[in-house]
XYZ file of C-alpha atoms in Angstrom:
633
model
C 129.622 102.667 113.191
C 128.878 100.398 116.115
C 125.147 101.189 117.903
C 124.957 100.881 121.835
C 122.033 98.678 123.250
C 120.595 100.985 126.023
C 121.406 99.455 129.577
C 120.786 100.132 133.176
C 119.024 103.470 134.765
C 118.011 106.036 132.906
C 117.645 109.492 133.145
C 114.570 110.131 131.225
C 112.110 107.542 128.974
C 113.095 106.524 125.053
C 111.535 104.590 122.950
C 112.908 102.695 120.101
C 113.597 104.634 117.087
C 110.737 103.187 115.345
C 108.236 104.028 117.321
C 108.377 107.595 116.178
C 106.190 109.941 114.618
C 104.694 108.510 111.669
C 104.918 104.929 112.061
C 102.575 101.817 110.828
C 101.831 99.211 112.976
C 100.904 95.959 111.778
C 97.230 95.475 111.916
C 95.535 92.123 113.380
C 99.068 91.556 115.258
C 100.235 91.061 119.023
C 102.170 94.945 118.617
C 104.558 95.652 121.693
C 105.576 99.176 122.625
C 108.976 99.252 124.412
C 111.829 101.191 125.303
C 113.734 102.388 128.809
C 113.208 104.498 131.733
C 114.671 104.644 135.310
C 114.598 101.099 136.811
C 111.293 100.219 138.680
C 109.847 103.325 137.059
C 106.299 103.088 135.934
C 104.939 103.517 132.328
C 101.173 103.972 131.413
C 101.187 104.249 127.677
C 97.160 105.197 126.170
C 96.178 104.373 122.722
C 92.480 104.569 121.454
C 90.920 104.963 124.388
C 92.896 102.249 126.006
C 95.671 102.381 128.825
C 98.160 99.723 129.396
C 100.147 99.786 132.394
C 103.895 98.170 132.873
C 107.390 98.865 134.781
C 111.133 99.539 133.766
C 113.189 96.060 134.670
C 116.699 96.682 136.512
C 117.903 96.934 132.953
C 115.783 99.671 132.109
C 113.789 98.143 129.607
C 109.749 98.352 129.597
C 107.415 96.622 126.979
C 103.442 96.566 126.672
C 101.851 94.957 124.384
C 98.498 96.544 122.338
C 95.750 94.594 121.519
C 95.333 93.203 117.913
C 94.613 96.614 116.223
C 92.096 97.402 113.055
C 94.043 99.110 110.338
C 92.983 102.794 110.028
C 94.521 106.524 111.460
C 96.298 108.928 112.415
C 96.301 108.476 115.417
C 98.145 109.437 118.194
C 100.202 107.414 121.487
C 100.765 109.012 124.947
C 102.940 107.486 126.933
C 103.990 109.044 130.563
C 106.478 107.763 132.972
C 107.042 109.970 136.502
C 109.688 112.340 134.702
C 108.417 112.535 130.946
C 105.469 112.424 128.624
C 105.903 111.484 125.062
C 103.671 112.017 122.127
C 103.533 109.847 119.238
C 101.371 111.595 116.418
C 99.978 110.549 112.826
C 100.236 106.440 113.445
C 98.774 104.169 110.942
C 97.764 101.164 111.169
C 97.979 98.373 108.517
C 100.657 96.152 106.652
C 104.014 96.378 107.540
C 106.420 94.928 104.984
C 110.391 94.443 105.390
C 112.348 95.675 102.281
C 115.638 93.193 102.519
C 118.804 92.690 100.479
C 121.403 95.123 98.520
C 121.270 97.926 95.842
C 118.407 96.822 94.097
C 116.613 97.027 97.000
C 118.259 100.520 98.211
C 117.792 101.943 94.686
C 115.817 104.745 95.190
C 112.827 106.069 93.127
C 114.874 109.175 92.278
C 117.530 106.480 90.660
C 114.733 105.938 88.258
C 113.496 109.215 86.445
C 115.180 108.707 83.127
C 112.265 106.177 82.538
C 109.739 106.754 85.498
C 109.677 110.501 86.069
C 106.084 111.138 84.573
C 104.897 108.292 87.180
C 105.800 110.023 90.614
C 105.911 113.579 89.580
C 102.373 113.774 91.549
C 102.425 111.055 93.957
C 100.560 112.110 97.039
C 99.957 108.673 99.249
C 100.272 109.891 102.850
C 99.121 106.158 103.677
C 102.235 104.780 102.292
C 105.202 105.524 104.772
C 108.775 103.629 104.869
C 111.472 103.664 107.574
C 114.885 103.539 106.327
C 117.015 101.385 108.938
C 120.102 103.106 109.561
C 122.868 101.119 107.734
C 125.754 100.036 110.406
C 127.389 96.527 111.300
C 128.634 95.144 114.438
C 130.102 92.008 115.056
C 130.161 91.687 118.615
C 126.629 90.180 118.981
C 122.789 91.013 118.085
C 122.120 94.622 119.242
C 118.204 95.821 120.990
C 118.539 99.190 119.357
C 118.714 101.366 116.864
C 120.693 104.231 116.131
C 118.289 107.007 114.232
C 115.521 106.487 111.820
C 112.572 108.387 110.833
C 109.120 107.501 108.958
C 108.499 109.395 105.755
C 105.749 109.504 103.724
C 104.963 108.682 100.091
C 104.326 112.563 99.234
C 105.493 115.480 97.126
C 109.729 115.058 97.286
C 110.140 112.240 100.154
C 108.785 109.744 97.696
C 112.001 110.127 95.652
C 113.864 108.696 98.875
C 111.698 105.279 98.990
C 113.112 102.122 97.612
C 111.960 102.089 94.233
C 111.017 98.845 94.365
C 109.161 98.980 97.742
C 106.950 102.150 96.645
C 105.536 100.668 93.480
C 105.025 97.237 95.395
C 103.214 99.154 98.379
C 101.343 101.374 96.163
C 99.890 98.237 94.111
C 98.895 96.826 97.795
C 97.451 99.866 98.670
C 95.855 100.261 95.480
C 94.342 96.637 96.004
C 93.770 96.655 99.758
C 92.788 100.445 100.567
C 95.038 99.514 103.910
C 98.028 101.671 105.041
C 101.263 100.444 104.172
C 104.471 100.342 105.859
C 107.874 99.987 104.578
C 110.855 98.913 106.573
C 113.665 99.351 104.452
C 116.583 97.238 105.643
C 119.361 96.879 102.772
C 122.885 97.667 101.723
C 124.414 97.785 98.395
C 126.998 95.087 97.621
C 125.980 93.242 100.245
C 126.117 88.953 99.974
C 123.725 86.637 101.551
C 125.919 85.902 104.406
C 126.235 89.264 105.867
C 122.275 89.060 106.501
C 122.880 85.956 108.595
C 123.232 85.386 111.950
C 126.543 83.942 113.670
C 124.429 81.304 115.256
C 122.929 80.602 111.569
C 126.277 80.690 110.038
C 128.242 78.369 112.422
C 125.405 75.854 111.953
C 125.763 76.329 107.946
C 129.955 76.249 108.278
C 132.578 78.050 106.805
C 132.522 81.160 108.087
C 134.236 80.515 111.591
C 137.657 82.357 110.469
C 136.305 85.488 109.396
C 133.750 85.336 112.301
C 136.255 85.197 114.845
C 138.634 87.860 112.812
C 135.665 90.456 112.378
C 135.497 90.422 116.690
C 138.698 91.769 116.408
C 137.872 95.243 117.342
C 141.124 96.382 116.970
C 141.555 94.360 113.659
C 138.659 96.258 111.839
C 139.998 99.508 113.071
C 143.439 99.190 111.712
C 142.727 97.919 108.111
C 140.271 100.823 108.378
C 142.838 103.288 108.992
C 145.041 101.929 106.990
C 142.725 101.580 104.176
C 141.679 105.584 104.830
C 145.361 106.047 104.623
C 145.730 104.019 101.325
C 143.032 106.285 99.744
C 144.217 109.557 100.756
C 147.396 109.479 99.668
C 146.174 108.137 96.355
C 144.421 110.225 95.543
C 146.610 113.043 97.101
C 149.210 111.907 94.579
C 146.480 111.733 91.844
C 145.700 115.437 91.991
C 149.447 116.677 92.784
C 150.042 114.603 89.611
C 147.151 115.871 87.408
C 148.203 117.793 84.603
C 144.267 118.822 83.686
C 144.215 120.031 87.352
C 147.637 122.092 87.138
C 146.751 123.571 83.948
C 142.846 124.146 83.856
C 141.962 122.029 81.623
C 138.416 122.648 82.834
C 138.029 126.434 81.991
C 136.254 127.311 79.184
C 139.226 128.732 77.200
C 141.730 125.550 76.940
C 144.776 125.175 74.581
C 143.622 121.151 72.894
C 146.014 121.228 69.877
C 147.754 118.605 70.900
C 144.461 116.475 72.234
C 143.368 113.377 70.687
C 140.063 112.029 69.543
C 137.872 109.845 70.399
C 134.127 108.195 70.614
C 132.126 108.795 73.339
C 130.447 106.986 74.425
C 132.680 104.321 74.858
C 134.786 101.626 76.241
C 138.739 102.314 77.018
C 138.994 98.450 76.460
C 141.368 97.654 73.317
C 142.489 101.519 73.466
C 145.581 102.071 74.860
C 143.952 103.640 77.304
C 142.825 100.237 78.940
C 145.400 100.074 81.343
C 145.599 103.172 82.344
C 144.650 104.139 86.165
C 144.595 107.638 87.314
C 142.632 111.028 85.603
C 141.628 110.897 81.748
C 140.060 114.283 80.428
C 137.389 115.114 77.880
C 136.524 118.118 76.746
C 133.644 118.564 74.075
C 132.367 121.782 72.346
C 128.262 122.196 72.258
C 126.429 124.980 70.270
C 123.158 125.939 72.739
C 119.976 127.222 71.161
C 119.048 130.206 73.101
C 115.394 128.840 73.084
C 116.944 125.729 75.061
C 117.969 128.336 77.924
C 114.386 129.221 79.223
C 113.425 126.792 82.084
C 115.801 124.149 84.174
C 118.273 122.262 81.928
C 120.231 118.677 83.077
C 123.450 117.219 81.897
C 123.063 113.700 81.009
C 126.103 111.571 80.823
C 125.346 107.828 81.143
C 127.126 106.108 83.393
C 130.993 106.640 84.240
C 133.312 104.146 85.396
C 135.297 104.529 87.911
C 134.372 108.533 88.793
C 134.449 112.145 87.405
C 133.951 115.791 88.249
C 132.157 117.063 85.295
C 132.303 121.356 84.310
C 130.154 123.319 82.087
C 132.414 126.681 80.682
C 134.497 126.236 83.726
C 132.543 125.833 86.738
C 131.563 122.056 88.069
C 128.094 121.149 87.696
C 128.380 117.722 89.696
C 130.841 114.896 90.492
C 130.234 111.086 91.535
C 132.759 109.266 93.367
C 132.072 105.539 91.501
C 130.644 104.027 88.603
C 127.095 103.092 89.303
C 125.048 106.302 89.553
C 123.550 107.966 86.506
C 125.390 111.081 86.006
C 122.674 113.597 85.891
C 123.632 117.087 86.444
C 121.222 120.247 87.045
C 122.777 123.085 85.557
C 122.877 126.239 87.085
C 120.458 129.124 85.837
C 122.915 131.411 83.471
C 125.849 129.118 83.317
C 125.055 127.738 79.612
C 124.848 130.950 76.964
C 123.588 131.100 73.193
C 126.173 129.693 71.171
C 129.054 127.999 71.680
C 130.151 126.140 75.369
C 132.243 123.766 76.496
C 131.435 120.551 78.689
C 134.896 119.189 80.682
C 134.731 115.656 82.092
C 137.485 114.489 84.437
C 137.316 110.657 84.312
C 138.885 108.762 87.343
C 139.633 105.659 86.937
C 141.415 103.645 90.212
C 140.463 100.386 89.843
C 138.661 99.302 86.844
C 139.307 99.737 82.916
C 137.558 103.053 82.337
C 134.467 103.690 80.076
C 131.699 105.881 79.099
C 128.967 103.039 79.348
C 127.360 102.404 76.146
C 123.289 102.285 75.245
C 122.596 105.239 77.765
C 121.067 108.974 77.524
C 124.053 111.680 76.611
C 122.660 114.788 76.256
C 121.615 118.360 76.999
C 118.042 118.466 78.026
C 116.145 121.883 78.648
C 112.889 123.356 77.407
C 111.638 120.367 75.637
C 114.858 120.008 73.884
C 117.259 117.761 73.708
C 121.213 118.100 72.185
C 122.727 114.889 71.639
C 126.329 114.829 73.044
C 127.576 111.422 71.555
C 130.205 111.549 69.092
C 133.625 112.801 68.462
C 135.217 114.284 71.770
C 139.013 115.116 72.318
C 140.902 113.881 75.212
C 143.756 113.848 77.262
C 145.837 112.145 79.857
C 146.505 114.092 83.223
C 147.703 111.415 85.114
C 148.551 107.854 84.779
C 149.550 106.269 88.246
C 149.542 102.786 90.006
C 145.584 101.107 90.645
C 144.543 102.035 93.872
C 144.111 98.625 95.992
C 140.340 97.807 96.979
C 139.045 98.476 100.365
C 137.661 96.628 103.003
C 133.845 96.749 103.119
C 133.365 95.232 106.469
C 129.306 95.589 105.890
C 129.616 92.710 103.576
C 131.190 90.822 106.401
C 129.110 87.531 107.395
C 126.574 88.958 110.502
C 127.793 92.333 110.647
C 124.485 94.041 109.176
C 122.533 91.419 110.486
C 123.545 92.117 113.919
C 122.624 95.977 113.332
C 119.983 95.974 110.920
C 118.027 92.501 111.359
C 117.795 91.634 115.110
C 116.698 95.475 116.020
C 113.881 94.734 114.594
C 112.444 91.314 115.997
C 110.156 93.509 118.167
C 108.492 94.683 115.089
C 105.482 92.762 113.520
C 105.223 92.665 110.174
C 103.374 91.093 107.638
C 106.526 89.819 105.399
C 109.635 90.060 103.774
C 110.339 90.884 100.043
C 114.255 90.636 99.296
C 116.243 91.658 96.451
C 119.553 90.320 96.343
C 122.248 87.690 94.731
C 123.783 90.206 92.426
C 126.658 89.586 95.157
C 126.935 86.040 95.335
C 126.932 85.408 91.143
C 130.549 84.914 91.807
C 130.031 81.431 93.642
C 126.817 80.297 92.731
C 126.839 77.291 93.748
C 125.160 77.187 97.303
C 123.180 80.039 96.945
C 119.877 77.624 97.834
C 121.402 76.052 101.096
C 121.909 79.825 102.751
C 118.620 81.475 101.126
C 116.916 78.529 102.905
C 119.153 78.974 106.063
C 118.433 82.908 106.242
C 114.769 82.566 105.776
C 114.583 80.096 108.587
C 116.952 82.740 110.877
C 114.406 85.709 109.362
C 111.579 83.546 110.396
C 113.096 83.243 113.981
C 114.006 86.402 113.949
C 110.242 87.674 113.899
C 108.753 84.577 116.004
C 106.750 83.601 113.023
C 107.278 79.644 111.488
C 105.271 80.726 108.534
C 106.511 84.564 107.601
C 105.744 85.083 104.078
C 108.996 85.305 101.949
C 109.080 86.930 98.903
C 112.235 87.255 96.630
C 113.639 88.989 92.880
C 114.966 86.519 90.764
C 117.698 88.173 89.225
C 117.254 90.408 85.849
C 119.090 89.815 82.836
C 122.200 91.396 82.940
C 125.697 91.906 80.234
C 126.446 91.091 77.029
C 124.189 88.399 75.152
C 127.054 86.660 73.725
C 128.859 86.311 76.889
C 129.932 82.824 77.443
C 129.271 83.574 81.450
C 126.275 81.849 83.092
C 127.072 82.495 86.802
C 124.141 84.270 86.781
C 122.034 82.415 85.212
C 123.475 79.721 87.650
C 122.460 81.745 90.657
C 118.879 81.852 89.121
C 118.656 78.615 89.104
C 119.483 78.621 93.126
C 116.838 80.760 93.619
C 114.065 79.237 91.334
C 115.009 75.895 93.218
C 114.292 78.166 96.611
C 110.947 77.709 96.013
C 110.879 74.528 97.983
C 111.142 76.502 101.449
C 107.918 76.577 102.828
C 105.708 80.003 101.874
C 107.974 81.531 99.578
C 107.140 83.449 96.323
C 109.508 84.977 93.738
C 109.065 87.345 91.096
C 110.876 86.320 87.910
C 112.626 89.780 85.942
C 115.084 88.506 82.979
C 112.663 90.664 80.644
C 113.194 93.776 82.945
C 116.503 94.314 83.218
C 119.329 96.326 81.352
C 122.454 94.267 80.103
C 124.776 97.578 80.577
C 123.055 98.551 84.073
C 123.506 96.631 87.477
C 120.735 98.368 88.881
C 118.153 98.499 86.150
C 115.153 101.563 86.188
C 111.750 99.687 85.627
C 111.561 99.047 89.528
C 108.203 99.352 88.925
C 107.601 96.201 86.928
C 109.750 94.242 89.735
C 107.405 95.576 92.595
C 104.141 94.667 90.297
C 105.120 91.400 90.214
C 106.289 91.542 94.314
C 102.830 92.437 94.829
C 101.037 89.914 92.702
C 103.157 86.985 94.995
C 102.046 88.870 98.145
C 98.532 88.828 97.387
C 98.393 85.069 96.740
C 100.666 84.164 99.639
C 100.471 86.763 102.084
C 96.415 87.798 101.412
C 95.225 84.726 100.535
C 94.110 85.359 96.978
C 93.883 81.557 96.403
C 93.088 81.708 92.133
C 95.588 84.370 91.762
C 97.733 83.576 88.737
C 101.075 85.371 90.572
C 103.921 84.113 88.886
C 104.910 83.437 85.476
C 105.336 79.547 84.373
C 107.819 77.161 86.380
C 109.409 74.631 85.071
C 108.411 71.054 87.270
C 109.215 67.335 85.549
C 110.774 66.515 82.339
C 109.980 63.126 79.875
C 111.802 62.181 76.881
C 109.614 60.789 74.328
C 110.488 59.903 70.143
C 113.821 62.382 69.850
C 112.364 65.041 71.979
C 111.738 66.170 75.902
C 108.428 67.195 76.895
C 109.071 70.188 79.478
C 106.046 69.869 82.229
C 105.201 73.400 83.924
C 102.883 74.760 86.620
C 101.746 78.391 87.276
C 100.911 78.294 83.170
C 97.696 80.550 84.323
C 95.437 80.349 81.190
C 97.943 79.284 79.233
C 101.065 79.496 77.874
C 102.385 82.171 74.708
C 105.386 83.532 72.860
C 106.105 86.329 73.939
C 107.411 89.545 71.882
C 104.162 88.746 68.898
C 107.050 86.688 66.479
C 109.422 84.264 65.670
C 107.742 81.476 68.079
C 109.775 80.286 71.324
C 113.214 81.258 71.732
C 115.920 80.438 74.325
C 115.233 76.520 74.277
C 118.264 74.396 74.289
C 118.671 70.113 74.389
C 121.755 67.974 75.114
C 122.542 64.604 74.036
C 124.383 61.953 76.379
C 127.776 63.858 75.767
C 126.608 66.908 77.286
C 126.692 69.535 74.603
C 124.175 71.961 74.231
C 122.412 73.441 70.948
C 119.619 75.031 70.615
C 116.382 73.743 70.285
C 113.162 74.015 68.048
C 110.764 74.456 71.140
C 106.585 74.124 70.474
C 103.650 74.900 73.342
C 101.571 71.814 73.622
C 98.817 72.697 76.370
C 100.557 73.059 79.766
C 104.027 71.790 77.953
C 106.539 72.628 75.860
C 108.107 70.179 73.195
C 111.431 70.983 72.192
C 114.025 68.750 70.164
C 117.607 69.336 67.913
C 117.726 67.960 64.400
C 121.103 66.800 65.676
C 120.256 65.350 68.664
C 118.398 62.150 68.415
C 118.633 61.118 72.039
C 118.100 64.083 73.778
C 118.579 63.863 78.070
C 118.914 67.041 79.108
C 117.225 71.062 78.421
C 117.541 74.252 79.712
C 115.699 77.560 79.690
C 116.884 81.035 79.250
C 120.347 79.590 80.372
C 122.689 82.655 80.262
C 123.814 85.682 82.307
C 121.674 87.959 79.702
C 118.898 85.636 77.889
C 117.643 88.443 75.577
C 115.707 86.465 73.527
C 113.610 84.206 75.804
C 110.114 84.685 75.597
C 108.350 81.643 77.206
C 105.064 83.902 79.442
C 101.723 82.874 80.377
C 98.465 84.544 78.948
C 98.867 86.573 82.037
C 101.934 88.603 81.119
C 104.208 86.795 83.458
C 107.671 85.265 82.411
C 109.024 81.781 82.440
C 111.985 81.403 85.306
C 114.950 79.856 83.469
C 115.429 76.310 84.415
C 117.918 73.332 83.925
C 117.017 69.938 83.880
C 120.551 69.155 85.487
C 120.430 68.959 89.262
C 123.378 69.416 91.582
C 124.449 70.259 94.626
């Protein structure tokens, strides 16, 4: 898990992993090429038409550096020392762009289909490439290397493997720009801010020097590994030798359910008495197949699934996930399903959380054009009810661990900028959030050697229930929108995109629209670009109402959704309670007031984990980031 910096003599020349086959280089930039050889031993490395000459250090280590290059290619690099020669074919030269931050980052176009499928089904943009950083941690200090990595391309099936988000961004640049792109895609699921830190960073911030000092602890990380990998398998060792469903068959086609019950799928198991169950819950459904259904490729659709399940079609398994996030979307094998009747089997795991069938999501048959609906009535049954399996420990959301790994390989790299896409992770302390965003874009910024480095960030999307009383979330937004003060940042405002029963919501390619619209204002210097949606900046009271001042209201500002005039407006009087308020546009402002509320002091915008029914935008298309007119610290 931990990579090796390459020291002292070497047997043979290496370059860093991303200087491989494939890669972009940043165009107009000071680019080094770098790597090891034999100590003292000479490099010559030639790139159009030009030869620059270095030698290994007693390290090891060699570096050139290429003049500023004009975007274009392939090309191709030779670079010879006295005991090798390496080739480096099809190079590109253009925009590089870091991809930074956790799932929504990660989530990969393939992640999308359900909505997006029609959209990269043809994709063929060899100019487009991304280089997935290898995702490993280390806590001892910032590492030179890295430990694999390859460049793909934007064509025929690697495009499913690009961050979502990243591809439609890049392909709008492109699109824009004719100039190759290149993605560096440097993020981890369930990762908070603070693992993307630096030590150095994080000291200076405070707080974090327990867990610091712990995480050095080799030999602590490697026993509450073990004993976490010990924890597991013999959970889930007992869950199995326990499973009734497993013992009998309860997955074959022919299965004794007289004595099953009933129940709605899908579904919550909250307020069933199967809410505190943990261990193996199975559901068994009977389908009747059209035999003109059977012609061509047909996939199982189940939702979501929380925690896990291993899911059968007439007895044999068609796929299993091992937690609760991925769409369940199973290929079934040619010949499996027949004319008539079948049975579907789903083995529901859950080890720590309440289980469920997520609600508001695709469950069906699909083949040929065709679609059978599989929500309704299903009968289940218990095969095993045991004790919740204790959480592990993910040391990559440690504080510096993937930083270490996954940032500081790549200072050698030029790039253009960063867009980042993540918070999800910190919604649990809110509160903060704007003191380390500012913190890691200054150790980012370092990182690189660039003051300046644009900085482009998601806001988050709207996300659960509308009626929960929550806001952590819309707290964290308001961390983020109030981000905007560092120096040559941009974000990209997405409560209208999101999915209130989905973490990682599909229409990535909205999100990387909007990423793109911020780059080319900040990072291409499209001065009159109207980039972001309107931002709320001073506030006046005036006669029993506030007058909301924004910027960014492009040509001006709307209603969004064509009814029912401005929604998600609320006012407070001097006791602090909140109802909501009329709101009306007047030019560049908004007006909003409370029949109840004659002296109005404070509003807010959109202020809740899932604001569903805000709909301030700008003539442009672009939404309103929620606000409050409540500062703290």
């Amino acid at each position: 898990m931990i990579d090796s910096p390459m020291e002292g003599e070497q047997s043979g020349m290496k370059l860093h992993s991303m200087l491989s086959d494939g890669m972009v280089l940043q165009r107009a930039a000071h680019v080094p090429i770098w790597g090891t050889a034999g100590t003292g031993e000479e490099i010559r490395v030639s790139f159009l038409g030009k030869t620059y000459s270095t030698a290994a250090d007693v390290s090891g280590h060699w570096r050139v550096e290429l003049e500023k290059l004009e975007p274009g290619g392939p090309y191709e690099m030779t670079i010879w020392s006295s005991q090798a020669e390496l080739v480096v074919r099809d190079i590109l030269i253009g925009d590089v762009w870091v991809l930074g931050g956790q799932s929504n980052m990660e989530l990969p176009v393939r992640r999308t289909l359900d909505l997006l499928a029609e959209e990269v089904a043809s994709v063929n943009l060899p100019q487009i490439r991304q280089f997935a950083v290898p995702q490993t941690y280390n806590f001892q200090a910032p590492r030179l290397e890295l430990p694999g990595g390859r460049w793909i391309a934007a064509a025929l099936e690697d495009v499913l493997h690009f961050s979502a988000v990243g591809f439609f961004s890049a392909r709008e640049l492109y699109e824009k720009y004719q100039v190759p792109i290149g993605l560096v895609q440097t993020a981890v699921g369930g990762t908070p801010i603070e693992a993307w830190m630096s030590e150095e960073t994080l000291r200076e911030v405070g707080g974090y020097e327990a867990v610091l000092e712990q995480c050095k602890d080799d030999g602590y990380v490697k026993e509450t590994m073990r004993k976490d990998e010990e924890r597991s398998r013999l959970w889930y060792s007992h869950l199995n030798d326990t499973d009734l469903g497993l013992q009998e068959g309860w997955f074959n086609a022919v299965c004794d359910t007289a004595d099953w019950e009933l129940t709605e799928v899908p579904g919550s198991w909250s307020g069933s008495r199967l809410e505190p169950l943990r261990g193996a819950v199975w559901f068994r459904k009977e389908i009747d197949v059209p035999a003109s259904m059977l012609e061509g490729e047909v996939m199982l659709k189940l939702g979501t699934i929380v925690d896990a399940d291993d899911t059968y079609i007439n007895g044999v398994s068609v796929g299993s996930t091992g937690y609760r996030y991925p769409p369940r979307r199973y290929p079934v094998p040619q010949g499996l399903l027949k004319p008539g009747r079948n049975t579907i089997a789903v083995r529901v795991v859950s080890n720590e959380n309440t289980g469920a069938f997520v609600p508001d999501m695709p469950y069906k048959l699909v083949g040929s054009g065709q679609e059978l609906d599989l929500r309704g009535m299903w009968q289940y049954r218990v095969g095993t009810s045991i004790e919740a399996l204790e959480p592990s420990t993910f040391f990559q959301y440690k504080p510096s661990g993937v930083y270490n790994s996954m940032i500081a390989p790549l200072r050698e790299y030029p790039v253009k900028g960063i867009l980042w896409y993540q918070g999800e992770s910190n919604t649990g302390q809110p509160a903060g959030y704007r003191k380390l965003f500012a913190a890691l874009v200054r150790d980012w910024r370092r990182n690189w050697g660039s003051a300046d480095l644009p900085f482009i960030y998601v806001q988050l999307a709207n996300f659960g229930e509308e009626d929960d009383a929550q806001v952590n979330w819309a707290e964290l937004r308001e961390e983020q929108r109030r981000s905007l003060e560092v120096p040559n940042t941009a974000m990209a405002v997405t409560i209208d995109v999101g999915e209130y029963n989905d973490l990682h919501p599909q229409d990535k390619r909205t999100v990387g629209q909007r990423l793109a619209l911020c780059a080319r204002k900040l990072a291409y210097g499209e001065e009159h670009l109207v980039h972001s949606g309107p931002m709320y900046t001073r506030m006046e009271q005036r006669e029993g109402a506030i007058v909301l001042h924004f910027d960014h209201a492009g040509s001006g500002l709307i209603a969004g959704g064509g009814s029912g005039g401005l929604r998600g407006f609320a006012v407070s009087g001097p006791d602090g309670r909140f109802f909501p308020a009329q709101a009306v546009i007047s030019g560049s402002t908004v007006i909003v007031r409370h029949e109840g509320t004659s002296q109005p002091v404070h509003a807010r915008y959109a202020w809740a984990n899932n604001p569903a029914g805000a709909n301030l935008y700008n003539r442009e298309g672009l939404p309103a980031s929620p606000f409050s007119t409540i500062g703290w610290d």
